PDB file of C-alpha atoms in Angstrom:
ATOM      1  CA  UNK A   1     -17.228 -27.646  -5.774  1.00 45.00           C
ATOM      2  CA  UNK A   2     -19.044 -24.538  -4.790  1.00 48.00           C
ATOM      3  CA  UNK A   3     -17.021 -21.371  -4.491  1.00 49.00           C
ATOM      4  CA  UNK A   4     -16.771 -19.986  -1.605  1.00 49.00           C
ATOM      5  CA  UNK A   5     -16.254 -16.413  -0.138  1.00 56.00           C
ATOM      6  CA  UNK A   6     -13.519 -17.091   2.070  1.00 74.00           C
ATOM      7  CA  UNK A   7     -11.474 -19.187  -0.376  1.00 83.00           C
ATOM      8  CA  UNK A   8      -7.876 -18.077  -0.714  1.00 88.00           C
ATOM      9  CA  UNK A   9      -6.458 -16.744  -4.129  1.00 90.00           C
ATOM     10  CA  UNK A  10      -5.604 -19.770  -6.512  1.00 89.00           C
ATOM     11  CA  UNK A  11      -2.104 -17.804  -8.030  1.00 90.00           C
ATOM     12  CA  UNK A  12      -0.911 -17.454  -4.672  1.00 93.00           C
ATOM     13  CA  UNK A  13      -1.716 -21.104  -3.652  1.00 92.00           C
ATOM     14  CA  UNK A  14      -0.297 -22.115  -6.684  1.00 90.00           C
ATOM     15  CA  UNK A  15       2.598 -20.110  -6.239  1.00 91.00           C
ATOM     16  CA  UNK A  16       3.629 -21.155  -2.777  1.00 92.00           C
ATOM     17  CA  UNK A  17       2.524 -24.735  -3.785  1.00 91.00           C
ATOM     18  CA  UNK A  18       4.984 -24.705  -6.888  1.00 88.00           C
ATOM     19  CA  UNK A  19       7.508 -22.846  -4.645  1.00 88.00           C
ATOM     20  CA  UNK A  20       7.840 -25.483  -2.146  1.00 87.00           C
ATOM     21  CA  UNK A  21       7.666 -28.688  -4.308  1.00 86.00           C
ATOM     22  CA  UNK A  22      10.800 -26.869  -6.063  1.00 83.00           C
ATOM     23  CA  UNK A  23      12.959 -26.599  -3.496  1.00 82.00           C
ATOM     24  CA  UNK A  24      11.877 -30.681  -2.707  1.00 81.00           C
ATOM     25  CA  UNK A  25      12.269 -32.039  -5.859  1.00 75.00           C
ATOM     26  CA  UNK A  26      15.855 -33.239  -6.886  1.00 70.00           C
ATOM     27  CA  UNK A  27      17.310 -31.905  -9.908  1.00 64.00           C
ATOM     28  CA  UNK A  28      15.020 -29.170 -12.373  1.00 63.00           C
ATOM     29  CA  UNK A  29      12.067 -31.721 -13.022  1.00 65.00           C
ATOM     30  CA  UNK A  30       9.165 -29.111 -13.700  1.00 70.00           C
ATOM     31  CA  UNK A  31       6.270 -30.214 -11.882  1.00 76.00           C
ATOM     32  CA  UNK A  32       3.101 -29.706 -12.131  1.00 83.00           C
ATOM     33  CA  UNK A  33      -0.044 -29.463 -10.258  1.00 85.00           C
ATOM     34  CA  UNK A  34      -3.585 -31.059 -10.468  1.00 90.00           C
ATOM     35  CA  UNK A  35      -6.220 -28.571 -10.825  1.00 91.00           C
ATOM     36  CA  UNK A  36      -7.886 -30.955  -7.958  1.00 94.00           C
ATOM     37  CA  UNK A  37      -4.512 -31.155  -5.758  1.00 92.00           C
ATOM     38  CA  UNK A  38      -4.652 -27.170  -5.739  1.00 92.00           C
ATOM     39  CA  UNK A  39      -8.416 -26.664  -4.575  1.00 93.00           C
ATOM     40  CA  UNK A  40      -7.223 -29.518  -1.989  1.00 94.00           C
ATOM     41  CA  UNK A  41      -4.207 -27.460  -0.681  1.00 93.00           C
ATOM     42  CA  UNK A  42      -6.104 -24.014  -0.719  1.00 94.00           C
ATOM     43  CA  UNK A  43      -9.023 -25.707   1.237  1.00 95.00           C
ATOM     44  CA  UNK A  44      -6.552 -26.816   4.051  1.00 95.00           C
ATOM     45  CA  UNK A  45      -4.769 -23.989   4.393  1.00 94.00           C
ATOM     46  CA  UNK A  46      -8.070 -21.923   4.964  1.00 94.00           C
ATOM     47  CA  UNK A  47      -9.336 -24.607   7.492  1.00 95.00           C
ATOM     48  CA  UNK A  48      -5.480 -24.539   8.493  1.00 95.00           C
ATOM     49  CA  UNK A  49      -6.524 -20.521   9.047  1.00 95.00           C
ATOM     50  CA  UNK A  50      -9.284 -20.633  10.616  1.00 96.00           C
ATOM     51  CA  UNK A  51      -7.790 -23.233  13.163  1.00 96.00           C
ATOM     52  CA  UNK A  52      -5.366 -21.481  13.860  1.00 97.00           C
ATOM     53  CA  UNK A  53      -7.473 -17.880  14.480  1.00 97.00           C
ATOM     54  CA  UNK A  54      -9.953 -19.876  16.286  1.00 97.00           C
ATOM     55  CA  UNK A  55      -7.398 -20.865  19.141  1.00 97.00           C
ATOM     56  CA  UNK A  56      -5.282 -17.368  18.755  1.00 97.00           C
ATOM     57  CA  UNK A  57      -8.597 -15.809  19.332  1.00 97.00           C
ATOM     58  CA  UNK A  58      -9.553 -17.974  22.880  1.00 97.00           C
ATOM     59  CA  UNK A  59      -5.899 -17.250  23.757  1.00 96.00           C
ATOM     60  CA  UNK A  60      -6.733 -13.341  23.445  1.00 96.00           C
ATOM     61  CA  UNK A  61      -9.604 -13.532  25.012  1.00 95.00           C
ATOM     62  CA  UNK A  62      -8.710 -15.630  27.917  1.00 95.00           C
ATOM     63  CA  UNK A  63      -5.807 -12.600  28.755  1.00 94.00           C
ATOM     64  CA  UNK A  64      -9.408 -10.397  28.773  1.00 95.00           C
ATOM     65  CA  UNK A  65      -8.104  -8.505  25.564  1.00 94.00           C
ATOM     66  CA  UNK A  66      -9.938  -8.252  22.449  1.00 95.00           C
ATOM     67  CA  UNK A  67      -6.856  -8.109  19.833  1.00 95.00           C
ATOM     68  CA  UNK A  68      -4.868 -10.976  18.493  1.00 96.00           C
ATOM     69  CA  UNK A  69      -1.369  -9.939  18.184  1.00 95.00           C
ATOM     70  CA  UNK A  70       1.711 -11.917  17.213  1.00 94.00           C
ATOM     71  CA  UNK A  71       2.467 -14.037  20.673  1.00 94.00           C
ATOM     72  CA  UNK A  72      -1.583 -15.041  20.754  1.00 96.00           C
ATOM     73  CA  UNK A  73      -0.646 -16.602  17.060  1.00 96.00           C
ATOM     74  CA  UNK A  74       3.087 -18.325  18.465  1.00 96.00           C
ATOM     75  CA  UNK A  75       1.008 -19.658  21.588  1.00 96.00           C
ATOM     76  CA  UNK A  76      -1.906 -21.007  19.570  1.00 97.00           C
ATOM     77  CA  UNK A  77       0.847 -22.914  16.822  1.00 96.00           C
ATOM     78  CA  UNK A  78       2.128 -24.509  20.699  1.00 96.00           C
ATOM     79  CA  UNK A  79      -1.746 -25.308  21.391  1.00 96.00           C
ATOM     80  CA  UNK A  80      -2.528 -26.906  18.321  1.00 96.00           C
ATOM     81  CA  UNK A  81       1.116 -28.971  18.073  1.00 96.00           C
ATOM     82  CA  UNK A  82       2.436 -27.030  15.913  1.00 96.00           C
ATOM     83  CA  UNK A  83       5.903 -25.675  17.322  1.00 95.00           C
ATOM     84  CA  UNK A  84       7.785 -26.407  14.854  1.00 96.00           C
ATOM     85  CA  UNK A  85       6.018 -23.170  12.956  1.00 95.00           C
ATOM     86  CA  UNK A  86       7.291 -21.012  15.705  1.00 96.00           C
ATOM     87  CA  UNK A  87      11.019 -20.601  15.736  1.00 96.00           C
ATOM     88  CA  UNK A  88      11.095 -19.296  11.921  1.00 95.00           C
ATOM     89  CA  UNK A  89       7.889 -17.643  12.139  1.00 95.00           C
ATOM     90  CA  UNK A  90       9.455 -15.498  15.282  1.00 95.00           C
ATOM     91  CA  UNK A  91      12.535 -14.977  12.988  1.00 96.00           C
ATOM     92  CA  UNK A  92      10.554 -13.439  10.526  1.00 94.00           C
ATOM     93  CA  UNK A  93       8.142 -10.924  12.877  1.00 94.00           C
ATOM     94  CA  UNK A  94      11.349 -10.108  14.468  1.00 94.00           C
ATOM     95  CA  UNK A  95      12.907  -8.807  10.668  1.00 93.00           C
ATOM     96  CA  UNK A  96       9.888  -7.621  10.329  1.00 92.00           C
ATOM     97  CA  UNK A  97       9.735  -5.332  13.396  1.00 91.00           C
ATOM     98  CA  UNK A  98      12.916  -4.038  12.588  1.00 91.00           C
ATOM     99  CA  UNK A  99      12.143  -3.091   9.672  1.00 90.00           C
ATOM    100  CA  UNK A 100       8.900  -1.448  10.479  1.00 90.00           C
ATOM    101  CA  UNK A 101      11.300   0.463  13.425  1.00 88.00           C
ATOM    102  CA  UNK A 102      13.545   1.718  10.926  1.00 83.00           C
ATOM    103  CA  UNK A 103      10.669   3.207   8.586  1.00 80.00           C
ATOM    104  CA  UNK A 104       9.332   4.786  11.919  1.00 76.00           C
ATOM    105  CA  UNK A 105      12.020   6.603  12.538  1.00 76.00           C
ATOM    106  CA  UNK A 106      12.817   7.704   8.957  1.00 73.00           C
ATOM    107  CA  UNK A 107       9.360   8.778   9.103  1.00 72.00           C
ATOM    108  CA  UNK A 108       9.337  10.405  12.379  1.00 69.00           C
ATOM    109  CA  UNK A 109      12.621  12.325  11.242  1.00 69.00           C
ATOM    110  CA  UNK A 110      11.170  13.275   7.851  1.00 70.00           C
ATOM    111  CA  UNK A 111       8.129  14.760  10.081  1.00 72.00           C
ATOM    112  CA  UNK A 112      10.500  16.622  11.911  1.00 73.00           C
ATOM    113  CA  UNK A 113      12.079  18.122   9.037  1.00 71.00           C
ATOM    114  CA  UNK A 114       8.859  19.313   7.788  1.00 72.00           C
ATOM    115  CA  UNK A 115       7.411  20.596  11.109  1.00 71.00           C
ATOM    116  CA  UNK A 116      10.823  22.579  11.284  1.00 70.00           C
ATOM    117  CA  UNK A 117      10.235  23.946   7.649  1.00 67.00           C
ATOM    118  CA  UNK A 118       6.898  24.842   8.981  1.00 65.00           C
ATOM    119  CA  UNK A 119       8.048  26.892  11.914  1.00 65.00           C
ATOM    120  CA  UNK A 120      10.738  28.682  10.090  1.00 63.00           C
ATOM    121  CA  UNK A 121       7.734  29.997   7.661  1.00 65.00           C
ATOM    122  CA  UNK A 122       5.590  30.718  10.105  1.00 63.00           C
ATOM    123  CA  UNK A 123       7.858  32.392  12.494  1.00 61.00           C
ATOM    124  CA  UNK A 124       9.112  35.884  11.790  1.00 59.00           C
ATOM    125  CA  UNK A 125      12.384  36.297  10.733  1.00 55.00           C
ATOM    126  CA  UNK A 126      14.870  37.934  13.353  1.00 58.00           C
ATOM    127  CA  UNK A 127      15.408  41.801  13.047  1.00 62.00           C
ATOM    128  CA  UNK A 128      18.796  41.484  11.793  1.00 63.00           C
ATOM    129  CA  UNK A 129      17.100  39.180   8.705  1.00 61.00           C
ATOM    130  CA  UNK A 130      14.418  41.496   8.552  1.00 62.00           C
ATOM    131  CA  UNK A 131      17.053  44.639   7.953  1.00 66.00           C
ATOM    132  CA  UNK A 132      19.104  42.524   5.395  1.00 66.00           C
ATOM    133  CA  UNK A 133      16.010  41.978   3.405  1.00 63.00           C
ATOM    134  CA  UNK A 134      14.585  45.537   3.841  1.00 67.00           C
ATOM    135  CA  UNK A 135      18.457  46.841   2.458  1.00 68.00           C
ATOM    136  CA  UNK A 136      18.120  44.072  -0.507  1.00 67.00           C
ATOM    137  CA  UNK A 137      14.387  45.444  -1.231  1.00 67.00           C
ATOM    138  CA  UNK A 138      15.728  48.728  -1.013  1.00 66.00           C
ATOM    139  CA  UNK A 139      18.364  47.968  -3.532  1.00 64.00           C
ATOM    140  CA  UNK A 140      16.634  46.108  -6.036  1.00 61.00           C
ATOM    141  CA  UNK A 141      13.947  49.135  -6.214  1.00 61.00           C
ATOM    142  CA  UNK A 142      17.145  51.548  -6.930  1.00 60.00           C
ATOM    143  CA  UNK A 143      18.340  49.280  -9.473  1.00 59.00           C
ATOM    144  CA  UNK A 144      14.787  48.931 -11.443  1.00 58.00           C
ATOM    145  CA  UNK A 145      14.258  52.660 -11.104  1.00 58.00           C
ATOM    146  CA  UNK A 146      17.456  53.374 -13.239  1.00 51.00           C
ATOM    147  CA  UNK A 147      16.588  50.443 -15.728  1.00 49.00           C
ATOM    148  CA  UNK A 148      13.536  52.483 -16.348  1.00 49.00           C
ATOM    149  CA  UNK A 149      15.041  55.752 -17.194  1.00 50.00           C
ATOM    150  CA  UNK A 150      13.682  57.506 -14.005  1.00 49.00           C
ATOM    151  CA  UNK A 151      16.061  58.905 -10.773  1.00 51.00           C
ATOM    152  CA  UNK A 152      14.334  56.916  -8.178  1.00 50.00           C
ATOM    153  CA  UNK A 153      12.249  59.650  -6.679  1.00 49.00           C
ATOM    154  CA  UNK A 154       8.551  59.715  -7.062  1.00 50.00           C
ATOM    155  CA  UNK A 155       7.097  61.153  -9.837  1.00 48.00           C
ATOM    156  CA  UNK A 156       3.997  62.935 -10.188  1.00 48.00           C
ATOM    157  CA  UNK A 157       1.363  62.353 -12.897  1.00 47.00           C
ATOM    158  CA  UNK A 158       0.159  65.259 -14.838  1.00 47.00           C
ATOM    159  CA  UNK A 159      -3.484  66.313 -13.637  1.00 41.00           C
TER     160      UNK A 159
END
């Protein structure tokens, strides 16, 4: 068999393939897979795939839009007799769009927090700030011209 471009990773097909026939088989029987049986179940889920697009796709564009989302896909699984696929796959976009909600708005609060930071640096610092940190400035001067030996005052340098 030829490979082709579109083909779907084999460790993933595997996986779900091996994942599946687990939860089927009675008892902890190990099964394997055919090398063959794989390349069979990977080329049916990407003709599965393409189906599937195929119909979201004239579902889309019969609404005149030119993105698939999510309720083109549920309609098309209807279309092509597949409603069973529906109900869990709409359990699973809706965890999934709650999820996605909740990093929005940890994100859009985190951006918050920063544009706040942002301000405070930019914006200058009210006068009664700005006098605290003149005083401070003013001390800390005082104390490092003592540490030095000197009174303070300016000094001039001998010509």
């Amino acid at each position: 068999m030829e490979k082709v471009a579109s083909e779907l990773p084999k460790t993933i097909v595997r996986r779900v393939v091996k994942d599946k026939l687990s939860r089927c088989a009675k008892g902890d029987a190990d099964l394997n897979v055919h090398k063959e049986a794989l390349s069979a179940f990977s080329e049916s889920a990407r003709i599965f795939i393409h189906y599937l697009s195929a119909t979201a796709n004239d579902i889309c564009r019969g609404s005149k839009r030119q993105t698939i989302n999510a309720d083109d896909v549920l309609r098309a699984l209807e279309d092509i007799e597949f409603p069973e696929f529906v109900e869990p796959l709409t359990a699973v976009l809706e965890e999934l769009r709650e999820k996605n909600a909740g990093k929005k708005a940890g994100t859009s609060k985190a951006k918050e927090v920063k544009k706040n930071k942002k301000r405070k640096l930019e914006e200058p610092p009210p006068k009664e700030e700005e006098e605290e940190m003149q005083e401070e400035e003013g001390e800390q001067e005082e104390e490092n011209g003592d540490e030095d030996g000197s009174d303070g005052s300016e000094s001039s340098s001998k010509e």
